[in-house]
Amino acid sequence: MEEDIVEMSLRLADETEENDSDTNSASTSEEPFDIRLPVKHQYLNSTDLGELSTHSLYVDPGSELSVPVVVIDTVLLPGQTLPLQFTDQSCVDFMRAAGEKRTYFGLLTATLENDREEVEPELTASRTGTLFQVQNITLRDQTLTVQAVGRQRCRLLNRLPFSSFHEHDFMQLKFYSMLTAHDTFSLSKSSTETIAGWLKNWLQKWFDLSRINIVMEQGYTVFSYFVASNLPVGLEEKLKFLEEDCTDRRLRMLWRTACQMSGLACDRCGDVKCEVNDLINLSAEGNGTHFVNPAGYVHDLFTVGRMDNIQMHGLPSTQFSWFPGYAWTPLSCSNCSAHLGWKFISSKLLPKRFYGISRRSFKLARMEDSTSP
């Protein structure tokens, strides 16, 4: 099998379900939430400057190219959509100018490295990233918004120092795509088909069989990225899936992770917040969706129907809501106060409430890690 490489007042959450139910009981016209809305990113409310591309671009495996690069604290997989927002005038000018010449950019995951405690961590970037295609650019009040989609894996040919990097800085870096065949670790074809079948059955908890079949028809590589984007793992583990060169190996890694996970835990203190079965799909893209806040910080969000031992901050707000019709409230871990995500509530939509967890704020609670309360 061949594989292409080419981001107040404190109130405890004791009010939880009952209070929300009381608030929503007056509603007389509840309707299911339209899962097609989140991927449209209507909260950006920008003036459309027009689509830059109407078809998918593809770089031939083995080619080398120089592209502008975005280095941010997120992992983008091929097939995933990505909203970006820029307020710095130099970035706005650069993106507009670059967008007129090309629609391909590179994204690398920002990492912090610190070998000595007394030295400030140095901002570096992963060697493996994703080429993304800009689909449109929008502008409003000197804020530039880019909506893009991941296309192909890419790998950095020449590592350059990123000590002066800040989010959304750019450099011209050289990339290549590489065709990787089976290695000595790869599974037999029948084993690959078996594992893909197991993952297919596992995905039916959240997706219609017809949706899964459409993805599988595009091949095991595309299917592996789809599974990886829907596994509720932290950023580091998601990056490992992207870095794996062999589709067979990636599928095996994904199945091993799916079998081991039992819940989602706070990344800082390890307190388990919910079970894997509490995941709910509220986006047409899948369980995991990228969103951007007014400051341009990108969040890779998972949605769940229940969370334990959390606290809310402030009052619900509908401003810049990633889920139209819902009001959001920031939430944190009651055990260590780490920010986890947001609670979303609505009096007119179903579900009446759910929680969005940022991928950088949680880690998997694996079966061997689980302990009784």
mmCIF file of C-alpha atoms in Angstrom:
data_model
loop_
_atom_site.group_PDB
_atom_site.id
_atom_site.type_symbol
_atom_site.label_atom_id
_atom_site.label_comp_id
_atom_site.label_asym_id
_atom_site.label_seq_id
_atom_site.Cartn_x
_atom_site.Cartn_y
_atom_site.Cartn_z
ATOM 1 C CA MET A 1 0.000 0.000 0.000
ATOM 2 C CA GLU A 2 1.370 3.322 -1.000
ATOM 3 C CA GLU A 3 1.242 6.415 1.143
ATOM 4 C CA ASP A 4 1.630 10.025 0.067
ATOM 5 C CA ILE A 5 3.491 12.402 2.329
ATOM 6 C CA VAL A 6 3.075 15.403 0.611
ATOM 7 C CA GLU A 7 -5.219 26.963 20.282
ATOM 8 C CA MET A 8 -13.631 36.683 36.235
ATOM 9 C CA SER A 9 -16.142 35.440 38.259
ATOM 10 C CA LEU A 10 -16.055 31.818 39.211
ATOM 11 C CA ARG A 11 -19.107 29.654 39.447
ATOM 12 C CA LEU A 12 -19.172 25.955 40.243
ATOM 13 C CA ALA A 13 -20.961 23.594 37.905
ATOM 14 C CA ASP A 14 -23.285 22.347 40.636
ATOM 15 C CA GLU A 15 -26.199 23.802 38.693
ATOM 16 C CA THR A 16 -25.615 21.283 35.862
ATOM 17 C CA GLU A 17 -28.335 19.342 34.186
ATOM 18 C CA GLU A 18 -31.357 20.151 36.322
ATOM 19 C CA ASN A 19 -30.933 23.915 36.054
ATOM 20 C CA ASP A 20 -30.404 23.750 32.341
ATOM 21 C CA SER A 21 -33.497 21.601 32.012
ATOM 22 C CA ASP A 22 -35.522 24.161 33.946
ATOM 23 C CA THR A 23 -34.254 26.931 31.708
ATOM 24 C CA ASN A 24 -35.080 25.016 28.572
ATOM 25 C CA SER A 25 -38.443 23.643 29.685
ATOM 26 C CA ALA A 26 -40.169 26.776 28.413
ATOM 27 C CA SER A 27 -39.082 25.999 24.881
ATOM 28 C CA THR A 28 -41.935 24.987 22.606
ATOM 29 C CA SER A 29 -40.113 24.502 19.319
ATOM 30 C CA GLU A 30 -37.017 22.394 19.783
ATOM 31 C CA GLU A 31 -35.280 21.089 16.696
ATOM 32 C CA PRO A 32 -32.122 19.085 16.091
ATOM 33 C CA PHE A 33 -28.953 21.080 15.552
ATOM 34 C CA ASP A 34 -27.836 21.220 11.927
ATOM 35 C CA ILE A 35 -24.400 19.598 11.974
ATOM 36 C CA ARG A 36 -23.565 21.218 8.634
ATOM 37 C CA LEU A 37 -23.293 24.663 10.277
ATOM 38 C CA PRO A 38 -20.016 24.365 12.266
ATOM 39 C CA VAL A 39 -17.856 23.728 9.197
ATOM 40 C CA LYS A 40 -19.233 26.893 7.551
ATOM 41 C CA HIS A 41 -17.665 29.008 10.350
ATOM 42 C CA GLN A 42 -20.452 31.593 10.150
ATOM 43 C CA TYR A 43 -19.226 33.150 13.417
ATOM 44 C CA LEU A 44 -16.443 34.786 11.407
ATOM 45 C CA ASN A 45 -19.041 37.061 9.786
ATOM 46 C CA SER A 46 -16.642 38.422 7.182
ATOM 47 C CA THR A 47 -16.958 39.980 3.760
ATOM 48 C CA ASP A 48 -16.134 37.355 1.184
ATOM 49 C CA LEU A 49 -13.321 38.298 -1.179
ATOM 50 C CA GLY A 50 -14.124 35.349 -3.376
ATOM 51 C CA GLU A 51 -13.079 31.738 -3.670
ATOM 52 C CA LEU A 52 -9.516 31.195 -4.739
ATOM 53 C CA SER A 53 -9.977 27.632 -5.851
ATOM 54 C CA THR A 54 -12.867 25.448 -6.901
ATOM 55 C CA HIS A 55 -10.978 22.173 -7.234
ATOM 56 C CA SER A 56 -8.524 20.142 -5.213
ATOM 57 C CA LEU A 57 -4.864 20.645 -5.949
ATOM 58 C CA TYR A 58 -2.442 17.761 -5.759
ATOM 59 C CA VAL A 59 1.352 17.784 -5.767
ATOM 60 C CA ASP A 60 3.001 14.794 -7.395
ATOM 61 C CA PRO A 61 4.728 12.509 -4.879
ATOM 62 C CA GLY A 62 8.479 12.996 -4.927
ATOM 63 C CA SER A 63 8.318 16.671 -5.882
ATOM 64 C CA GLU A 64 9.979 19.508 -3.999
ATOM 65 C CA LEU A 65 8.458 22.946 -3.577
ATOM 66 C CA SER A 66 8.889 26.148 -1.599
ATOM 67 C CA VAL A 67 5.760 27.413 0.144
ATOM 68 C CA PRO A 68 4.863 29.954 2.848
ATOM 69 C CA VAL A 69 4.533 28.164 6.191
ATOM 70 C CA VAL A 70 2.228 28.710 9.175
ATOM 71 C CA VAL A 71 3.538 27.405 12.513
ATOM 72 C CA ILE A 72 0.776 27.031 15.118
ATOM 73 C CA ASP A 73 -0.144 24.798 18.055
ATOM 74 C CA THR A 74 -2.401 22.413 16.180
ATOM 75 C CA VAL A 75 -2.210 19.326 13.986
ATOM 76 C CA LEU A 76 -3.961 19.351 10.630
ATOM 77 C CA LEU A 77 -4.650 16.068 8.856
ATOM 78 C CA PRO A 78 -5.362 15.715 5.140
ATOM 79 C CA GLY A 79 -9.098 16.192 4.615
ATOM 80 C CA GLN A 80 -9.651 18.393 7.676
ATOM 81 C CA THR A 81 -10.800 22.006 7.334
ATOM 82 C CA LEU A 82 -8.904 24.826 9.017
ATOM 83 C CA PRO A 83 -10.021 28.405 9.804
ATOM 84 C CA LEU A 84 -7.280 30.981 10.389
ATOM 85 C CA GLN A 85 -7.624 34.612 11.444
ATOM 86 C CA PHE A 86 -5.009 37.373 11.225
ATOM 87 C CA THR A 87 -5.112 40.874 12.732
ATOM 88 C CA ASP A 88 -1.457 41.845 12.412
ATOM 89 C CA GLN A 89 -1.242 44.094 9.375
ATOM 90 C CA SER A 90 1.957 42.539 8.065
ATOM 91 C CA CYS A 91 0.345 39.078 8.147
ATOM 92 C CA VAL A 92 -2.811 40.418 6.524
ATOM 93 C CA ASP A 93 -0.817 42.001 3.718
ATOM 94 C CA PHE A 94 1.316 38.904 3.270
ATOM 95 C CA MET A 95 -1.581 36.460 3.102
ATOM 96 C CA ARG A 96 -3.493 38.591 0.627
ATOM 97 C CA ALA A 97 -0.457 38.968 -1.604
ATOM 98 C CA ALA A 98 0.516 35.298 -1.324
ATOM 99 C CA GLY A 99 -3.048 34.195 -1.968
ATOM 100 C CA GLU A 100 -3.038 35.984 -5.303
ATOM 101 C CA LYS A 101 -0.035 33.936 -6.431
ATOM 102 C CA ARG A 102 -0.814 30.514 -4.979
ATOM 103 C CA THR A 103 -3.391 28.612 -2.981
ATOM 104 C CA TYR A 104 -0.995 26.158 -1.326
ATOM 105 C CA PHE A 105 0.589 26.800 2.078
ATOM 106 C CA GLY A 106 2.307 24.563 4.617
ATOM 107 C CA LEU A 107 1.354 24.015 8.260
ATOM 108 C CA LEU A 108 3.811 22.742 10.860
ATOM 109 C CA THR A 109 2.963 22.010 14.492
ATOM 110 C CA ALA A 110 4.670 24.334 16.984
ATOM 111 C CA THR A 111 6.609 22.585 19.742
ATOM 112 C CA LEU A 112 8.566 23.906 22.728
ATOM 113 C CA GLU A 113 12.033 22.565 23.409
ATOM 114 C CA ASN A 114 14.016 23.256 26.570
ATOM 115 C CA ASP A 115 17.060 21.199 27.458
ATOM 116 C CA ARG A 116 17.994 23.373 30.440
ATOM 117 C CA GLU A 117 15.621 24.661 33.109
ATOM 118 C CA GLU A 118 17.232 28.109 33.249
ATOM 119 C CA VAL A 119 16.796 28.673 29.523
ATOM 120 C CA GLU A 120 13.526 29.916 28.067
ATOM 121 C CA PRO A 121 11.885 27.266 25.842
ATOM 122 C CA GLU A 122 12.645 27.622 22.155
ATOM 123 C CA LEU A 123 9.770 27.550 19.704
ATOM 124 C CA THR A 124 10.438 24.952 17.055
ATOM 125 C CA ALA A 125 8.327 23.077 14.561
ATOM 126 C CA SER A 126 7.636 19.479 13.670
ATOM 127 C CA ARG A 127 9.400 18.115 10.606
ATOM 128 C CA THR A 128 6.200 16.553 9.272
ATOM 129 C CA GLY A 129 3.278 18.796 8.400
ATOM 130 C CA THR A 130 0.419 19.240 5.979
ATOM 131 C CA LEU A 131 0.058 21.187 2.775
ATOM 132 C CA PHE A 132 -3.232 23.050 2.945
ATOM 133 C CA GLN A 133 -5.182 24.661 0.149
ATOM 134 C CA VAL A 134 -6.767 28.078 0.681
ATOM 135 C CA GLN A 135 -10.374 27.931 -0.472
ATOM 136 C CA ASN A 136 -11.312 31.532 0.249
ATOM 137 C CA ILE A 137 -10.049 34.656 1.988
ATOM 138 C CA THR A 138 -12.394 37.078 3.765
ATOM 139 C CA LEU A 139 -11.802 40.557 5.182
ATOM 140 C CA ARG A 140 -13.660 42.667 7.752
ATOM 141 C CA ASP A 141 -12.409 45.589 9.839
ATOM 142 C CA GLN A 142 -8.767 44.872 8.988
ATOM 143 C CA THR A 143 -9.139 41.245 10.111
ATOM 144 C CA LEU A 144 -8.254 38.652 7.520
ATOM 145 C CA THR A 145 -9.854 35.224 7.695
ATOM 146 C CA VAL A 146 -8.634 32.235 5.749
ATOM 147 C CA GLN A 147 -10.597 29.040 5.281
ATOM 148 C CA ALA A 148 -8.533 26.124 4.093
ATOM 149 C CA VAL A 149 -8.487 22.355 3.823
ATOM 150 C CA GLY A 150 -5.619 19.949 4.406
ATOM 151 C CA ARG A 151 -4.533 18.155 1.250
ATOM 152 C CA GLN A 152 -1.295 16.172 1.550
ATOM 153 C CA ARG A 153 1.402 15.339 4.047
ATOM 154 C CA CYS A 154 4.685 17.150 3.619
ATOM 155 C CA ARG A 155 8.080 16.959 5.237
ATOM 156 C CA LEU A 156 10.610 19.694 5.887
ATOM 157 C CA LEU A 157 13.791 19.187 3.925
ATOM 158 C CA ASN A 158 15.963 21.744 5.721
ATOM 159 C CA ARG A 159 15.283 22.500 9.365
ATOM 160 C CA LEU A 160 15.724 26.213 10.064
ATOM 161 C CA PRO A 161 15.895 27.906 13.505
ATOM 162 C CA PHE A 162 12.495 29.067 14.728
ATOM 163 C CA SER A 163 13.658 30.882 17.889
ATOM 164 C CA SER A 164 12.163 34.145 16.629
ATOM 165 C CA PHE A 165 8.895 32.556 15.556
ATOM 166 C CA HIS A 166 5.535 33.694 16.871
ATOM 167 C CA GLU A 167 2.172 32.331 15.875
ATOM 168 C CA HIS A 168 1.330 33.128 12.288
ATOM 169 C CA ASP A 169 4.855 34.182 11.307
ATOM 170 C CA PHE A 170 5.888 32.870 7.927
ATOM 171 C CA MET A 171 8.963 31.625 6.142
ATOM 172 C CA GLN A 172 9.706 30.234 2.754
ATOM 173 C CA LEU A 173 10.597 26.623 3.474
ATOM 174 C CA LYS A 174 11.274 23.753 1.176
ATOM 175 C CA PHE A 175 8.993 20.742 1.199
ATOM 176 C CA TYR A 176 8.859 17.465 -0.536
ATOM 177 C CA SER A 177 6.404 14.675 -0.985
ATOM 178 C CA MET A 178 7.481 11.076 -0.818
ATOM 179 C CA LEU A 179 5.957 7.810 -1.871
ATOM 180 C CA THR A 180 6.445 5.169 0.791
ATOM 181 C CA ALA A 181 5.663 1.531 0.158
ATOM 182 C CA HIS A 182 5.339 -1.289 2.669
ATOM 183 C CA ASP A 183 8.184 -1.726 5.121
ATOM 184 C CA THR A 184 9.193 -4.866 7.001
ATOM 185 C CA PHE A 185 6.684 -4.050 9.769
ATOM 186 C CA SER A 186 3.702 -3.757 7.465
ATOM 187 C CA LEU A 187 0.817 -6.147 7.836
ATOM 188 C CA SER A 188 -0.427 -8.527 5.238
ATOM 189 C CA LYS A 189 -3.249 -7.322 3.002
ATOM 190 C CA SER A 190 -5.779 -9.501 4.778
ATOM 191 C CA SER A 191 -4.709 -8.181 8.189
ATOM 192 C CA THR A 192 -5.026 -4.610 6.950
ATOM 193 C CA GLU A 193 -8.512 -5.309 5.677
ATOM 194 C CA THR A 194 -9.438 -6.895 9.007
ATOM 195 C CA ILE A 195 -8.204 -3.934 11.050
ATOM 196 C CA ALA A 196 -9.914 -1.488 8.692
ATOM 197 C CA GLY A 197 -13.122 -3.479 9.199
ATOM 198 C CA TRP A 198 -12.793 -3.259 12.981
ATOM 199 C CA LEU A 199 -12.256 0.502 12.770
ATOM 200 C CA LYS A 200 -15.232 0.777 10.437
ATOM 201 C CA ASN A 201 -17.464 -0.932 13.003
ATOM 202 C CA TRP A 202 -16.053 1.274 15.777
ATOM 203 C CA LEU A 203 -16.873 4.448 13.814
ATOM 204 C CA GLN A 204 -20.525 3.411 13.492
ATOM 205 C CA LYS A 205 -21.049 4.704 17.045
ATOM 206 C CA TRP A 206 -21.062 8.200 15.521
ATOM 207 C CA PHE A 207 -21.420 7.908 11.743
ATOM 208 C CA ASP A 208 -23.852 6.351 9.312
ATOM 209 C CA LEU A 209 -22.454 3.360 7.483
ATOM 210 C CA SER A 210 -22.943 5.134 4.153
ATOM 211 C CA ARG A 211 -20.673 7.995 5.269
ATOM 212 C CA ILE A 212 -17.949 5.566 6.339
ATOM 213 C CA ASN A 213 -18.207 3.616 3.098
ATOM 214 C CA ILE A 214 -17.720 6.802 1.061
ATOM 215 C CA VAL A 215 -14.473 7.456 2.916
ATOM 216 C CA MET A 216 -13.277 3.862 2.588
ATOM 217 C CA GLU A 217 -13.865 3.933 -1.162
ATOM 218 C CA GLN A 218 -11.104 6.561 -1.363
ATOM 219 C CA GLY A 219 -8.550 4.076 -0.059
ATOM 220 C CA TYR A 220 -6.950 3.057 3.210
ATOM 221 C CA THR A 221 -4.740 6.155 3.420
ATOM 222 C CA VAL A 222 -7.708 8.563 3.316
ATOM 223 C CA PHE A 223 -9.590 6.263 5.691
ATOM 224 C CA SER A 224 -6.700 6.272 8.174
ATOM 225 C CA TYR A 225 -6.690 10.090 8.264
ATOM 226 C CA PHE A 226 -10.462 10.104 8.804
ATOM 227 C CA VAL A 227 -10.140 7.713 11.740
ATOM 228 C CA ALA A 228 -7.231 9.706 13.196
ATOM 229 C CA SER A 229 -9.216 12.954 13.074
ATOM 230 C CA ASN A 230 -12.096 11.297 14.949
ATOM 231 C CA LEU A 231 -10.037 9.651 17.693
ATOM 232 C CA PRO A 232 -10.167 11.792 20.879
ATOM 233 C CA VAL A 233 -6.431 11.888 21.440
ATOM 234 C CA GLY A 234 -4.174 14.766 22.486
ATOM 235 C CA LEU A 235 -2.111 16.836 20.061
ATOM 236 C CA GLU A 236 1.092 14.844 20.554
ATOM 237 C CA GLU A 237 -0.564 11.549 19.699
ATOM 238 C CA LYS A 238 -2.401 13.053 16.738
ATOM 239 C CA LEU A 239 0.946 14.299 15.442
ATOM 240 C CA LYS A 240 2.347 10.763 15.727
ATOM 241 C CA PHE A 241 -0.432 9.535 13.437
ATOM 242 C CA LEU A 242 0.494 12.216 10.900
ATOM 243 C CA GLU A 243 4.195 11.412 11.129
ATOM 244 C CA GLU A 244 3.734 7.691 10.442
ATOM 245 C CA ASP A 245 4.840 6.979 6.891
ATOM 246 C CA CYS A 246 3.092 3.652 6.371
ATOM 247 C CA THR A 247 -0.694 3.373 6.140
ATOM 248 C CA ASP A 248 -0.660 -0.204 7.456
ATOM 249 C CA ARG A 249 1.249 0.862 10.548
ATOM 250 C CA ARG A 250 -1.001 3.884 11.075
ATOM 251 C CA LEU A 251 -4.133 1.737 10.937
ATOM 252 C CA ARG A 252 -2.649 -0.634 13.493
ATOM 253 C CA MET A 253 -1.715 2.305 15.774
ATOM 254 C CA LEU A 254 -5.246 3.673 15.459
ATOM 255 C CA TRP A 255 -6.883 0.348 16.310
ATOM 256 C CA ARG A 256 -4.590 -0.187 19.299
ATOM 257 C CA THR A 257 -5.521 3.286 20.607
ATOM 258 C CA ALA A 258 -9.249 2.740 20.025
ATOM 259 C CA CYS A 259 -9.110 -0.546 21.958
ATOM 260 C CA GLN A 260 -7.232 0.924 24.925
ATOM 261 C CA MET A 261 -9.089 4.190 25.536
ATOM 262 C CA SER A 262 -11.780 4.320 28.197
ATOM 263 C CA GLY A 263 -12.322 8.048 28.735
ATOM 264 C CA LEU A 264 -10.987 11.593 28.510
ATOM 265 C CA ALA A 265 -8.933 13.067 31.356
ATOM 266 C CA CYS A 266 -7.570 16.504 32.216
ATOM 267 C CA ASP A 267 -4.137 16.777 30.641
ATOM 268 C CA ARG A 268 -2.704 18.559 33.717
ATOM 269 C CA CYS A 269 -3.945 16.457 36.654
ATOM 270 C CA GLY A 270 -5.286 13.294 34.996
ATOM 271 C CA ASP A 271 -8.772 13.546 36.527
ATOM 272 C CA VAL A 272 -11.204 11.651 34.271
ATOM 273 C CA LYS A 273 -13.970 13.913 32.969
ATOM 274 C CA CYS A 274 -16.059 11.649 30.746
ATOM 275 C CA GLU A 275 -16.183 8.293 28.998
ATOM 276 C CA VAL A 276 -15.496 7.714 25.332
ATOM 277 C CA ASN A 277 -19.151 6.781 24.880
ATOM 278 C CA ASP A 278 -20.052 10.351 25.938
ATOM 279 C CA LEU A 279 -18.675 11.646 22.629
ATOM 280 C CA ILE A 280 -21.333 13.134 20.348
ATOM 281 C CA ASN A 281 -20.946 14.217 16.749
ATOM 282 C CA LEU A 282 -22.138 17.785 16.143
ATOM 283 C CA SER A 283 -20.175 18.587 13.007
ATOM 284 C CA ALA A 284 -20.444 17.243 9.484
ATOM 285 C CA GLU A 285 -16.655 16.981 9.433
ATOM 286 C CA GLY A 286 -16.578 14.570 12.361
ATOM 287 C CA ASN A 287 -15.982 14.340 16.092
ATOM 288 C CA GLY A 288 -12.977 16.678 15.915
ATOM 289 C CA THR A 289 -13.302 20.112 14.269
ATOM 290 C CA HIS A 290 -11.016 23.152 14.096
ATOM 291 C CA PHE A 291 -12.315 26.558 15.213
ATOM 292 C CA VAL A 292 -10.601 29.943 15.585
ATOM 293 C CA ASN A 293 -11.277 32.555 18.284
ATOM 294 C CA PRO A 294 -11.286 36.366 17.795
ATOM 295 C CA ALA A 295 -7.583 36.510 18.708
ATOM 296 C CA GLY A 296 -6.694 34.059 15.933
ATOM 297 C CA TYR A 297 -6.018 31.110 18.268
ATOM 298 C CA VAL A 298 -7.005 27.800 16.700
ATOM 299 C CA HIS A 299 -8.750 25.156 18.813
ATOM 300 C CA ASP A 300 -9.163 21.520 17.800
ATOM 301 C CA LEU A 301 -12.479 20.725 19.502
ATOM 302 C CA PHE A 302 -14.264 17.516 20.515
ATOM 303 C CA THR A 303 -17.895 17.526 21.663
ATOM 304 C CA VAL A 304 -19.272 15.379 24.497
ATOM 305 C CA GLY A 305 -22.685 15.122 26.113
ATOM 306 C CA ARG A 306 -21.501 14.878 29.722
ATOM 307 C CA MET A 307 -18.574 16.015 31.883
ATOM 308 C CA ASP A 308 -17.801 15.524 35.582
ATOM 309 C CA ASN A 309 -15.943 17.644 38.139
ATOM 310 C CA ILE A 310 -15.837 20.899 36.177
ATOM 311 C CA GLN A 311 -16.503 24.554 36.977
ATOM 312 C CA MET A 312 -17.895 27.390 34.844
ATOM 313 C CA HIS A 313 -16.564 30.923 34.508
ATOM 314 C CA GLY A 314 -18.870 33.876 33.866
ATOM 315 C CA LEU A 315 -22.240 34.032 32.139
ATOM 316 C CA PRO A 316 -23.256 32.360 28.874
ATOM 317 C CA SER A 317 -22.553 34.357 25.720
ATOM 318 C CA THR A 318 -23.709 33.948 22.133
ATOM 319 C CA GLN A 319 -20.992 36.220 20.721
ATOM 320 C CA PHE A 320 -18.685 34.467 18.254
ATOM 321 C CA SER A 321 -20.382 31.144 18.971
ATOM 322 C CA TRP A 322 -18.893 28.271 16.999
ATOM 323 C CA PHE A 323 -22.253 26.493 17.120
ATOM 324 C CA PRO A 324 -25.026 28.817 15.829
ATOM 325 C CA GLY A 325 -27.965 29.011 18.240
ATOM 326 C CA TYR A 326 -25.897 28.042 21.283
ATOM 327 C CA ALA A 327 -24.489 30.207 24.095
ATOM 328 C CA TRP A 328 -21.071 29.270 25.461
ATOM 329 C CA THR A 329 -19.415 29.444 28.880
ATOM 330 C CA PRO A 330 -15.722 28.709 29.560
ATOM 331 C CA LEU A 331 -15.097 25.732 31.811
ATOM 332 C CA SER A 332 -12.129 24.407 33.740
ATOM 333 C CA CYS A 333 -11.121 21.414 35.824
ATOM 334 C CA SER A 334 -12.412 21.633 39.420
ATOM 335 C CA ASN A 335 -9.416 19.645 40.553
ATOM 336 C CA CYS A 336 -6.548 21.749 39.136
ATOM 337 C CA SER A 337 -8.278 24.770 37.504
ATOM 338 C CA ALA A 338 -6.831 24.014 34.056
ATOM 339 C CA HIS A 339 -8.888 25.353 31.163
ATOM 340 C CA LEU A 340 -10.646 22.474 29.398
ATOM 341 C CA GLY A 341 -13.096 24.037 26.961
ATOM 342 C CA TRP A 342 -16.633 25.383 26.906
ATOM 343 C CA LYS A 343 -20.201 24.454 27.800
ATOM 344 C CA PHE A 344 -22.821 25.163 25.122
ATOM 345 C CA ILE A 345 -26.535 25.594 25.919
ATOM 346 C CA SER A 346 -29.649 26.365 23.874
ATOM 347 C CA SER A 347 -33.368 26.678 24.642
ATOM 348 C CA LYS A 348 -34.432 25.896 21.084
ATOM 349 C CA LEU A 349 -32.037 23.236 19.831
ATOM 350 C CA LEU A 350 -31.272 19.619 20.571
ATOM 351 C CA PRO A 351 -29.141 18.649 22.339
ATOM 352 C CA LYS A 352 -29.989 21.329 24.914
ATOM 353 C CA ARG A 353 -26.447 21.228 26.244
ATOM 354 C CA PHE A 354 -23.083 19.772 25.370
ATOM 355 C CA TYR A 355 -19.417 20.414 26.058
ATOM 356 C CA GLY A 356 -16.585 21.291 23.730
ATOM 357 C CA ILE A 357 -13.170 20.060 24.861
ATOM 358 C CA SER A 358 -9.981 21.478 23.398
ATOM 359 C CA ARG A 359 -7.663 18.735 22.173
ATOM 360 C CA ARG A 360 -4.655 20.418 23.808
ATOM 361 C CA SER A 361 -6.399 20.282 27.240
ATOM 362 C CA PHE A 362 -7.075 16.561 27.601
ATOM 363 C CA LYS A 363 -5.466 13.177 27.273
ATOM 364 C CA LEU A 364 -6.812 9.677 26.937
ATOM 365 C CA ALA A 365 -7.663 7.668 30.012
ATOM 366 C CA ARG A 366 -6.564 4.214 28.937
ATOM 367 C CA MET A 367 -7.900 0.998 30.354
ATOM 368 C CA GLU A 368 -4.628 0.157 32.076
ATOM 369 C CA ASP A 369 -4.599 3.689 33.600
ATOM 370 C CA SER A 370 -8.176 3.639 34.872
ATOM 371 C CA THR A 371 -8.755 3.516 38.593
ATOM 372 C CA SER A 372 -11.930 3.208 40.602
ATOM 373 C CA PRO A 373 -13.332 6.447 42.036
#
